[in-house]
Short mmCIF file of C-alpha atoms in Angstrom, two decimals:
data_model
loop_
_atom_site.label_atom_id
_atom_site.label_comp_id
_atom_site.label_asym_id
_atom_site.label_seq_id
_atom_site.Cartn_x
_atom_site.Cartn_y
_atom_site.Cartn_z
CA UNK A 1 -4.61 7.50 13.33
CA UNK A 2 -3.06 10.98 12.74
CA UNK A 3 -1.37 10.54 9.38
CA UNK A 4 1.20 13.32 7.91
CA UNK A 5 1.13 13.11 4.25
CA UNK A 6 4.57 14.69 2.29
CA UNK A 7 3.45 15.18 -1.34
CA UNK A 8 -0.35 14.88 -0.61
CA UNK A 9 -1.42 16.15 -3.64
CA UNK A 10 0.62 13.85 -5.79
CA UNK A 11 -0.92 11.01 -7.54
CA UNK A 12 0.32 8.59 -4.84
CA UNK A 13 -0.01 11.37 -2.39
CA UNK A 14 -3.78 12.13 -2.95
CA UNK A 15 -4.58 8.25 -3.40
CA UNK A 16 -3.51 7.78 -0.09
CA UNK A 17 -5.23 10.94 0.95
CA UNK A 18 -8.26 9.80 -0.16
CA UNK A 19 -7.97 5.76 1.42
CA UNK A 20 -6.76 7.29 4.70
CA UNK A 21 -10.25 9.28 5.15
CA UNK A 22 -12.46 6.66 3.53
CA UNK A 23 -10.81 4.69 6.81
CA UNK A 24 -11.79 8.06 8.87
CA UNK A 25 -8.20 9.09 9.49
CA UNK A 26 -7.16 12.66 10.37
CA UNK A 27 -4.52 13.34 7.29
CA UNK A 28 -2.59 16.20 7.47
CA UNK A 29 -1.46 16.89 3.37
CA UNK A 30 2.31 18.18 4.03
CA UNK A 31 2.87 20.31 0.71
CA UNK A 32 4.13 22.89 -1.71
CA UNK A 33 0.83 24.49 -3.07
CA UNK A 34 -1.66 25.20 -0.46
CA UNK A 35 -4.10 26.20 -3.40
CA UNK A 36 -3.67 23.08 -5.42
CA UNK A 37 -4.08 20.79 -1.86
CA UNK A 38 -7.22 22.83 -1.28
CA UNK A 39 -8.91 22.70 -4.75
CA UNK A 40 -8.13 18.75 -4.00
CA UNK A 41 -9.15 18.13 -0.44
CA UNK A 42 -11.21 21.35 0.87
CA UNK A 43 -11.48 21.11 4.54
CA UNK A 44 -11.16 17.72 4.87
CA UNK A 45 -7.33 17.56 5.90
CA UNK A 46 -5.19 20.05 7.45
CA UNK A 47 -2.92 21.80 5.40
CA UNK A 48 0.91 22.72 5.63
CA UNK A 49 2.81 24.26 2.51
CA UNK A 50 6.28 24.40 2.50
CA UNK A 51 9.40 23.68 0.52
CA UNK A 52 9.70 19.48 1.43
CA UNK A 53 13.10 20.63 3.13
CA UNK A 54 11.52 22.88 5.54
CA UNK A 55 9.28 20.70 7.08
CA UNK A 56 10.68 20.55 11.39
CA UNK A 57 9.66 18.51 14.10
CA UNK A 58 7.05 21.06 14.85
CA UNK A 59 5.24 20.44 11.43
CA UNK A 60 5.09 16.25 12.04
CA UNK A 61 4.24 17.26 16.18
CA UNK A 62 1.11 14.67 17.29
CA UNK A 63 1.31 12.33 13.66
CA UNK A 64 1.29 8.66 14.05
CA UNK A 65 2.43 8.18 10.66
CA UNK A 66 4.45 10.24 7.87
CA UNK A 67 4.74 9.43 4.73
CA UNK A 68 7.01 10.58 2.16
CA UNK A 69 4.93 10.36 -0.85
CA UNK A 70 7.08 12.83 -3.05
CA UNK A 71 8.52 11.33 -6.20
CA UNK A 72 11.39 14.02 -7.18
CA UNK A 73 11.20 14.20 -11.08
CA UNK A 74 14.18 13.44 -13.28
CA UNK A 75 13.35 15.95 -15.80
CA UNK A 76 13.91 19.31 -12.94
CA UNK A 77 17.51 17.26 -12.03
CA UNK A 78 16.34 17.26 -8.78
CA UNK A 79 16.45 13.15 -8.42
CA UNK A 80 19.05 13.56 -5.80
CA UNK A 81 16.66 15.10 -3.56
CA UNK A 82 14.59 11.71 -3.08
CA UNK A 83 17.73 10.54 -1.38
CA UNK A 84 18.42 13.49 0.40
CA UNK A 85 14.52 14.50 2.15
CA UNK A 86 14.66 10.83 3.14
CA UNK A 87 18.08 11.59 4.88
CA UNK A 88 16.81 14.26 6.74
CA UNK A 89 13.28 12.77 7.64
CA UNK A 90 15.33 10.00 9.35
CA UNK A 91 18.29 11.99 11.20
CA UNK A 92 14.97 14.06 12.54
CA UNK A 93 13.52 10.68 14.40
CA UNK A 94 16.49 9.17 15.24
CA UNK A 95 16.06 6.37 18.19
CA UNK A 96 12.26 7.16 18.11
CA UNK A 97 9.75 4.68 17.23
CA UNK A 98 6.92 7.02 16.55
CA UNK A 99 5.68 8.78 13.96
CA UNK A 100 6.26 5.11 11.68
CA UNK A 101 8.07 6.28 8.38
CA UNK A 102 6.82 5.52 5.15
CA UNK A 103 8.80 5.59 2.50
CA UNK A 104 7.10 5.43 -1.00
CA UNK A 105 9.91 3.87 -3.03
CA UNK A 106 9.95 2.88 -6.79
CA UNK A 107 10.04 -0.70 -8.40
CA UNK A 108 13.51 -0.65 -9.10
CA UNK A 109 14.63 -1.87 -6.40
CA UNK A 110 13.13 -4.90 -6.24
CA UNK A 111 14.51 -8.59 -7.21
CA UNK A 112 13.45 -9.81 -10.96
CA UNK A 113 15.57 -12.15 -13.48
CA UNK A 114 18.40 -12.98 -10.84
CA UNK A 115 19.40 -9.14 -10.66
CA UNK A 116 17.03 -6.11 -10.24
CA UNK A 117 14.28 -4.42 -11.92
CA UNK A 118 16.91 -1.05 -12.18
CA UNK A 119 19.32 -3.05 -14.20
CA UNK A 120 16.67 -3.91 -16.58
CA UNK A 121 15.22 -0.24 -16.45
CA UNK A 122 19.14 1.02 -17.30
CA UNK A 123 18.77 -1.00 -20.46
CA UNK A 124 15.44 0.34 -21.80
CA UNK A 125 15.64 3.02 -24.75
CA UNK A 126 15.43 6.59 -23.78
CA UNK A 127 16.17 5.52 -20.33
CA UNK A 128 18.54 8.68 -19.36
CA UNK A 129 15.15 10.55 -19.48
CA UNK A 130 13.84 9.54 -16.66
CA UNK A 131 16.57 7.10 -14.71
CA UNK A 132 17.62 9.42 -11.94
CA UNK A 133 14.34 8.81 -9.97
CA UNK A 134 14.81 5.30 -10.12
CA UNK A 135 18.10 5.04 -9.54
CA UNK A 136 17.70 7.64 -6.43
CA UNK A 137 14.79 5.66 -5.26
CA UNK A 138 17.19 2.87 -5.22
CA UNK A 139 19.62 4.11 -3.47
CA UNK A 140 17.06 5.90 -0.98
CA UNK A 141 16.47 2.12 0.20
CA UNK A 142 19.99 1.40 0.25
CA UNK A 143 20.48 4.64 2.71
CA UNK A 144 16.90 3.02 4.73
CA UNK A 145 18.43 -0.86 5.23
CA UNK A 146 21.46 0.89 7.15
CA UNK A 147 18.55 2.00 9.65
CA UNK A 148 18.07 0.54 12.42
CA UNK A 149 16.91 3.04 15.28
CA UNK A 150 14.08 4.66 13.15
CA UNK A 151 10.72 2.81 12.50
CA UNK A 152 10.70 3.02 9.07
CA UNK A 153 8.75 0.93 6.96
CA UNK A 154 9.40 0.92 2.41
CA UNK A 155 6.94 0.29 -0.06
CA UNK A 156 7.28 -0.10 -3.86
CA UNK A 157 4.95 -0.46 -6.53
CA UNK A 158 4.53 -3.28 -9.31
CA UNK A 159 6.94 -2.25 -12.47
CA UNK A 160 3.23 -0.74 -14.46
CA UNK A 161 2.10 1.91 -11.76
CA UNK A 162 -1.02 3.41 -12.94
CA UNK A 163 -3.38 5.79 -11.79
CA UNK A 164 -6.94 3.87 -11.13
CA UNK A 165 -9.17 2.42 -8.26
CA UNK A 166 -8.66 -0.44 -5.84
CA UNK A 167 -9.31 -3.72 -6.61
CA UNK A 168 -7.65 -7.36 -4.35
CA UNK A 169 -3.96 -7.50 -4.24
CA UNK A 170 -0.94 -10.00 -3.73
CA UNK A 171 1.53 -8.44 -1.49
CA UNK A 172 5.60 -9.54 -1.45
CA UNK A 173 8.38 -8.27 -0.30
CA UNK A 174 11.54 -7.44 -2.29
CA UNK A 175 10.74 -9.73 -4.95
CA UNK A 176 8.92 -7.69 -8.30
CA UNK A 177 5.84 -9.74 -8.65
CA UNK A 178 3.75 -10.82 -11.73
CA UNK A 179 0.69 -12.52 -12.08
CA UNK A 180 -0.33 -15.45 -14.86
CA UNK A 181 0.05 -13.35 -17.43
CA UNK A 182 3.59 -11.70 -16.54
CA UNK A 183 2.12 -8.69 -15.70
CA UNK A 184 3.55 -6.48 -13.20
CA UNK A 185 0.80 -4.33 -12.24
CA UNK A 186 -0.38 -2.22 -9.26
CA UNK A 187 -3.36 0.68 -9.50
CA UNK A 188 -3.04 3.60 -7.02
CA UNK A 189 -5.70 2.80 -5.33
CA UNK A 190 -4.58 -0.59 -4.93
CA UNK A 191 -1.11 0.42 -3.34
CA UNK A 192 -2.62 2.77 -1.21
CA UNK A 193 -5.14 0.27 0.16
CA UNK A 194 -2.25 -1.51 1.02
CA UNK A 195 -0.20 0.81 2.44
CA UNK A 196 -3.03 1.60 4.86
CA UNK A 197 -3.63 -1.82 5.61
CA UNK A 198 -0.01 -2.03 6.76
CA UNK A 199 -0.54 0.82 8.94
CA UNK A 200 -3.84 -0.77 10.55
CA UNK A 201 -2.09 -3.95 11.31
CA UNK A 202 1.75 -3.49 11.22
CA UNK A 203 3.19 -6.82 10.19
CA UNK A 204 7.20 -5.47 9.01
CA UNK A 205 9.12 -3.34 10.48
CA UNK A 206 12.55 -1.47 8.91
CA UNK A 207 11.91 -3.72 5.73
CA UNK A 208 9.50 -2.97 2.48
CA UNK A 209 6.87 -4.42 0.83
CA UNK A 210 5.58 -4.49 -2.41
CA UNK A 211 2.22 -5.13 -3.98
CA UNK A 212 0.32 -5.74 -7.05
CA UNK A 213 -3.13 -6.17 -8.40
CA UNK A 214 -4.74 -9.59 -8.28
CA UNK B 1 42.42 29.01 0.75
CA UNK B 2 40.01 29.47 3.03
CA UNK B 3 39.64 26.00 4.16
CA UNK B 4 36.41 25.09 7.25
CA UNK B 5 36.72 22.65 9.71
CA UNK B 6 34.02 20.87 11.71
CA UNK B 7 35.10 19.34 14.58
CA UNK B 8 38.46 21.47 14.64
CA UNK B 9 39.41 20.71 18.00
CA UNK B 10 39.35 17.11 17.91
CA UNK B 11 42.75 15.27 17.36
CA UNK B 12 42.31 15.04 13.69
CA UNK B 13 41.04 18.81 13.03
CA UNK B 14 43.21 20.60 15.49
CA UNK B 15 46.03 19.06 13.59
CA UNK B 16 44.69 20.02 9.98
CA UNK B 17 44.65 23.40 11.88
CA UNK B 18 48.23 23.34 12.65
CA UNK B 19 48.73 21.97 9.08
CA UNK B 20 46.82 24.51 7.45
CA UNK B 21 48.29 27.56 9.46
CA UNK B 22 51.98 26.03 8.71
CA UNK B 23 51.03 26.90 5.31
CA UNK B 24 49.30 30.07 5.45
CA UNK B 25 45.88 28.90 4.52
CA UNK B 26 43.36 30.95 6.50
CA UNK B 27 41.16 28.60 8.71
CA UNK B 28 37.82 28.52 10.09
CA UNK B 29 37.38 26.74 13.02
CA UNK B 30 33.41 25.21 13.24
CA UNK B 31 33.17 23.80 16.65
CA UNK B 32 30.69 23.23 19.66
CA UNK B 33 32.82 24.61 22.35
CA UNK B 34 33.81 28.04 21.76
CA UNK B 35 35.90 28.27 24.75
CA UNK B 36 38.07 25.05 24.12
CA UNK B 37 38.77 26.52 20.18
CA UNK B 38 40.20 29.47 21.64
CA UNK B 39 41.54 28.36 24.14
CA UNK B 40 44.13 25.97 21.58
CA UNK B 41 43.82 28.06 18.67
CA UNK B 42 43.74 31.82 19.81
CA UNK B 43 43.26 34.08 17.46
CA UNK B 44 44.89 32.55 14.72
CA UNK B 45 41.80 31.28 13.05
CA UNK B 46 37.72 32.44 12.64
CA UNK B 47 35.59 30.08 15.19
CA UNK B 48 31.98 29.71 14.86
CA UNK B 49 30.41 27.73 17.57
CA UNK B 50 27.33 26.14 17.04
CA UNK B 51 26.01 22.06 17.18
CA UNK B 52 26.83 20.48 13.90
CA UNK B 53 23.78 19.87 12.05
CA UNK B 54 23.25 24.05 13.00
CA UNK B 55 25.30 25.11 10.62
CA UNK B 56 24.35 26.52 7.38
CA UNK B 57 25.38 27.80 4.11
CA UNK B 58 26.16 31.21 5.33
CA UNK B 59 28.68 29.65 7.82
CA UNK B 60 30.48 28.36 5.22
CA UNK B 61 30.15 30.81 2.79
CA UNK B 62 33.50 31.95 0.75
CA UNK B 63 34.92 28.63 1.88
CA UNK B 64 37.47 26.71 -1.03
CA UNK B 65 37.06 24.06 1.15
CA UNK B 66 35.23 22.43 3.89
CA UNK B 67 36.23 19.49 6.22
CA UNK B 68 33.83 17.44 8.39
CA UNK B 69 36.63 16.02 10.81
CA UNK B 70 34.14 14.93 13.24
CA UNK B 71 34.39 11.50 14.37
CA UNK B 72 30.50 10.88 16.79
CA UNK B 73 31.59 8.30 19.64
CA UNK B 74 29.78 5.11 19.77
CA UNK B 75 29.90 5.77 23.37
CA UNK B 76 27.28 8.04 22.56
CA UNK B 77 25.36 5.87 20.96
CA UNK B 78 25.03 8.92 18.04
CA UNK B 79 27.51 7.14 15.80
CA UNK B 80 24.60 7.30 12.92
CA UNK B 81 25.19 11.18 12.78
CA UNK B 82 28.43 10.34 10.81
CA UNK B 83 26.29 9.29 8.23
CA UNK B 84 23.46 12.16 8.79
CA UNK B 85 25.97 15.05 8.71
CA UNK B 86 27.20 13.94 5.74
CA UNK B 87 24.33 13.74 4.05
CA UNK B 88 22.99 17.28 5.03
CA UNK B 89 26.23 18.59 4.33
CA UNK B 90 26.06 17.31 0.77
CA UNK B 91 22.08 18.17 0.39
CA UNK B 92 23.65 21.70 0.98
CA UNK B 93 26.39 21.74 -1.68
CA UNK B 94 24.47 19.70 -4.43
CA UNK B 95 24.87 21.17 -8.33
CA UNK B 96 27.63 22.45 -6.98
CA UNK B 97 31.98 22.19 -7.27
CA UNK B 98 32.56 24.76 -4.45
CA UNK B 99 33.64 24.05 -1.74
CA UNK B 100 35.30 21.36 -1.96
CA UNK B 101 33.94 18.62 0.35
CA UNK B 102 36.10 16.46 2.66
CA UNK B 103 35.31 14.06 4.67
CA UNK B 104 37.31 12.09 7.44
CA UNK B 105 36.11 8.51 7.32
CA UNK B 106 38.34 5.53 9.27
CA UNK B 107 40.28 2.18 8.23
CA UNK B 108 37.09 0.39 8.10
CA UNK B 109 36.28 0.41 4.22
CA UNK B 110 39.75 -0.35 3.17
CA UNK B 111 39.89 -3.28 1.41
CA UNK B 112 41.93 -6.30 2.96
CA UNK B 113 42.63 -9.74 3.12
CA UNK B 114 40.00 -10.01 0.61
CA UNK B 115 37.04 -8.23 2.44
CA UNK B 116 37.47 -5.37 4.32
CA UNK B 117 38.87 -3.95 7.32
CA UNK B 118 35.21 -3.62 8.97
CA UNK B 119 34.83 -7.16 8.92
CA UNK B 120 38.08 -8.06 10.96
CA UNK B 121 37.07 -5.19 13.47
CA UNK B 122 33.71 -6.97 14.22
CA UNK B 123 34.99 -9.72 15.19
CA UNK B 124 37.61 -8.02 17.50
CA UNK B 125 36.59 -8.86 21.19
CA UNK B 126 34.91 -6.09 22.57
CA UNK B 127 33.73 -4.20 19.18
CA UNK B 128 30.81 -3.51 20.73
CA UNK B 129 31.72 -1.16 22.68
CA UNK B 130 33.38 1.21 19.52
CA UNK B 131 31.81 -0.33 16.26
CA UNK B 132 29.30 1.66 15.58
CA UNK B 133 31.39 4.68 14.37
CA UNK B 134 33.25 2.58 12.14
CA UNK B 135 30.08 1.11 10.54
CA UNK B 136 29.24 4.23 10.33
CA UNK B 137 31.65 5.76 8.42
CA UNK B 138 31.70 2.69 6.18
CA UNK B 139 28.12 3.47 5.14
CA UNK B 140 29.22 7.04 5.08
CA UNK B 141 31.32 6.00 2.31
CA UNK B 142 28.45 3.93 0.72
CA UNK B 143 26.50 7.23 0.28
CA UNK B 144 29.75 9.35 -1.12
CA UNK B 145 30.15 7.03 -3.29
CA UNK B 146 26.04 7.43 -5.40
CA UNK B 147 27.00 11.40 -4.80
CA UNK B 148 27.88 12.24 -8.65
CA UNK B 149 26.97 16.04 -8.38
CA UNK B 150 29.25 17.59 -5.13
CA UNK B 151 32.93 18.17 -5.02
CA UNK B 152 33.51 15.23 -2.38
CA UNK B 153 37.08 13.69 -1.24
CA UNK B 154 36.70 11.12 1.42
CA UNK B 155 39.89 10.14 3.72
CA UNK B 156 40.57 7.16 5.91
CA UNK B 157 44.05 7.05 7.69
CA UNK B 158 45.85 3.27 8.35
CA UNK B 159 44.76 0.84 10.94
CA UNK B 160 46.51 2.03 13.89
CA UNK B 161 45.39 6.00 13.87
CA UNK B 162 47.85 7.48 16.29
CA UNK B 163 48.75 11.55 17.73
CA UNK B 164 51.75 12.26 16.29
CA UNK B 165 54.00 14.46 14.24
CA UNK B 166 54.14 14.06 10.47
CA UNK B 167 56.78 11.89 8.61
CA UNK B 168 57.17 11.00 4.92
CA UNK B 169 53.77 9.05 4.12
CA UNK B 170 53.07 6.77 1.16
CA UNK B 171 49.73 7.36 -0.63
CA UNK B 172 46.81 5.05 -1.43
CA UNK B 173 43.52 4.79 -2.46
CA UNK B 174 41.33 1.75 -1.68
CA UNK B 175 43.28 -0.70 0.20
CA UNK B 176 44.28 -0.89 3.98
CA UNK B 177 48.05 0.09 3.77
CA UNK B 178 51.25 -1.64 5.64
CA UNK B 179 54.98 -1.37 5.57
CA UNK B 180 57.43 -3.97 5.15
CA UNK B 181 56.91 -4.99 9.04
CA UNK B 182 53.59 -5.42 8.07
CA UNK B 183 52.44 -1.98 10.08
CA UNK B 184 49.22 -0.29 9.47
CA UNK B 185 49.96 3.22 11.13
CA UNK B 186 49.28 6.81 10.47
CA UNK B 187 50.25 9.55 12.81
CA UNK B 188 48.03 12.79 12.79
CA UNK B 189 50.61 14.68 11.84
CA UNK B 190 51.05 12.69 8.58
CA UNK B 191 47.17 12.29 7.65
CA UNK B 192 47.08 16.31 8.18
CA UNK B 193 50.06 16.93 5.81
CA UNK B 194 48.86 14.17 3.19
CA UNK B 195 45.59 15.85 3.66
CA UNK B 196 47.12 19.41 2.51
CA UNK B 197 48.94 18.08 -0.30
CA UNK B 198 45.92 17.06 -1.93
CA UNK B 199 43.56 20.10 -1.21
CA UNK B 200 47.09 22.23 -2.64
CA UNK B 201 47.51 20.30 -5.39
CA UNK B 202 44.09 18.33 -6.30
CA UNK B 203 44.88 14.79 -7.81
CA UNK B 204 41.48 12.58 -7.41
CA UNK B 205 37.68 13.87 -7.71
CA UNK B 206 34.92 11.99 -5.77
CA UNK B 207 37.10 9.08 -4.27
CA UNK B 208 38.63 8.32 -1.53
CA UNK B 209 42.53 7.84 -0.43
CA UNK B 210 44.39 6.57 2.57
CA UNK B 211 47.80 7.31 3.88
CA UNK B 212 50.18 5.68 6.21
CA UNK B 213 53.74 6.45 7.52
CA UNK B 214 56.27 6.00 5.43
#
């Protein structure tokens, strides 16, 4: 498959990268720094650098897949923008049903202790540090579940996302999931191993998924 | 002021037009059809033709305020750009309290009979054939409303939206209106005028109100 990467070089964005050749996909890395993508990736994915906004039709021509991998930080106020690139992304395929839309969301929104993982995340100490991604994330899913002529597809990690290698994995859907121990815990090499086997053999469609080590 | 509209030869912007002349505002008219805003407005206001999601920040610069009064026909089937062009529009004007953004929304997201008004129109024979807009402007609201960083007002008129002159009007904010006959009616005339007041004299801040004859 021809997959269009937003936020390649991101540490969901390169983990991807990196599954999505090991599978001997074309990837194109859709970014801001051209240098940074190519000290990460050399000539092993085409590159486009541009402001996440500017991205057109032309940029995403030929993809089977794009995937919004950006995570817009809290800390540069720029939350709102997770909410907003996801807006655009989907007014630009609009009663299409190709490329397939990935969104990368965050664990917020999923089901825990009969409410959701953001109202716990609300609660924690020194929350209002770093909230506005969630909470943007959150509603980014909101904005997705009120689309129905895009094929979009939403995936959010276990509530401990950490940067490591693939191992098995138990996949749900909007529930957060745990394992024996009550940990809620998904590596990003896990998620992306996932996310690709979701694009190999599409089994949702306009819904999310989430996943966590086993 | 200098007050935009999109879509200001419709039947709700050509009379915020006529509303906004009355008054000596100076208008800019931001249409498709050049030809049809001349031809009803002359040369009493600026007209910049272009398709909606084509216009940018420098078509709206020096604008006080700026009203999407665009209503996308289910017949279409491009209802969902309610909800699209209001979310570029605000990606446009986030961090921002200038201009002020309005948007024209319908009856649908009024509260009553202890749901809202959406729900009654779905199950009015024949819905199909006109309910996407209002869903569409429902979930138009639903995104307003996690918008905490844009100068937004949203409007919805009564039930029965008819072309009119303007009469006395009685003012509300989240609940489907009636009068003592148990009418839910709003002439153009009267949403233009109660439409005015506010934007003269600002009362609310990132809400919504209705309106209906008085």
């Amino acid at each position: 498959m021809k997959i269009g990467i937003i936020g390649a070089t991101g540490n969901t964005g390169s983990s991807l990268v990196k599954e999505a050749l090991g599978r001997n996909h074309q990837v194109t890395a859709l970014v801001r720094n051209a240098d940074k993508a190519k000290s990460l990736f050399a000539d092993t994915v085409t590159i486009i650098a541009k402001d996440a906004f500017a991205f057109n039709k032309q940029d995403f021509a030929g993809l089977d897949v794009l995937i919004d991998a950006i995570s817009f930080p809290t800390q540069k106020h720029l939350a709102y923008d997770q909410l907003d690139l996801a807006a655009q992304l989907i007014h630009m395929f609009r009663e299409t049903d190709s490329p397939r839309l990935v969104f990368i969301l965050g664990a917020g929104s999923l089901r825990t202790d009969g409410g959701l993982e953001i109202d716990q995340l609300r609660k924690t100490p020194g929350a209002a540090a770093w909230i506005d991604t969630p909470e943007a994330q959150h509603q980014e899913l909101n904005f997705l579940r009120t689309v129905s002529n895009v094929n979009w597809l939403g995936v959010s990690p276990s509530a401990n996302y950490t940067v490591g290698p693939k191992t098995a994995y138990v996949r749900g859907s909007d529930d957060l999931l745990f394992d024996d121990n009550h940990k809620s815990e998904v590596s990003t090499g896990t998620f992306a191993a996932a996310i690709l086997d979701e694009l190999e053999q599409p089994s949702i469609h306009q819904a999310r998924f989430t996943v966590r080590n086993k």
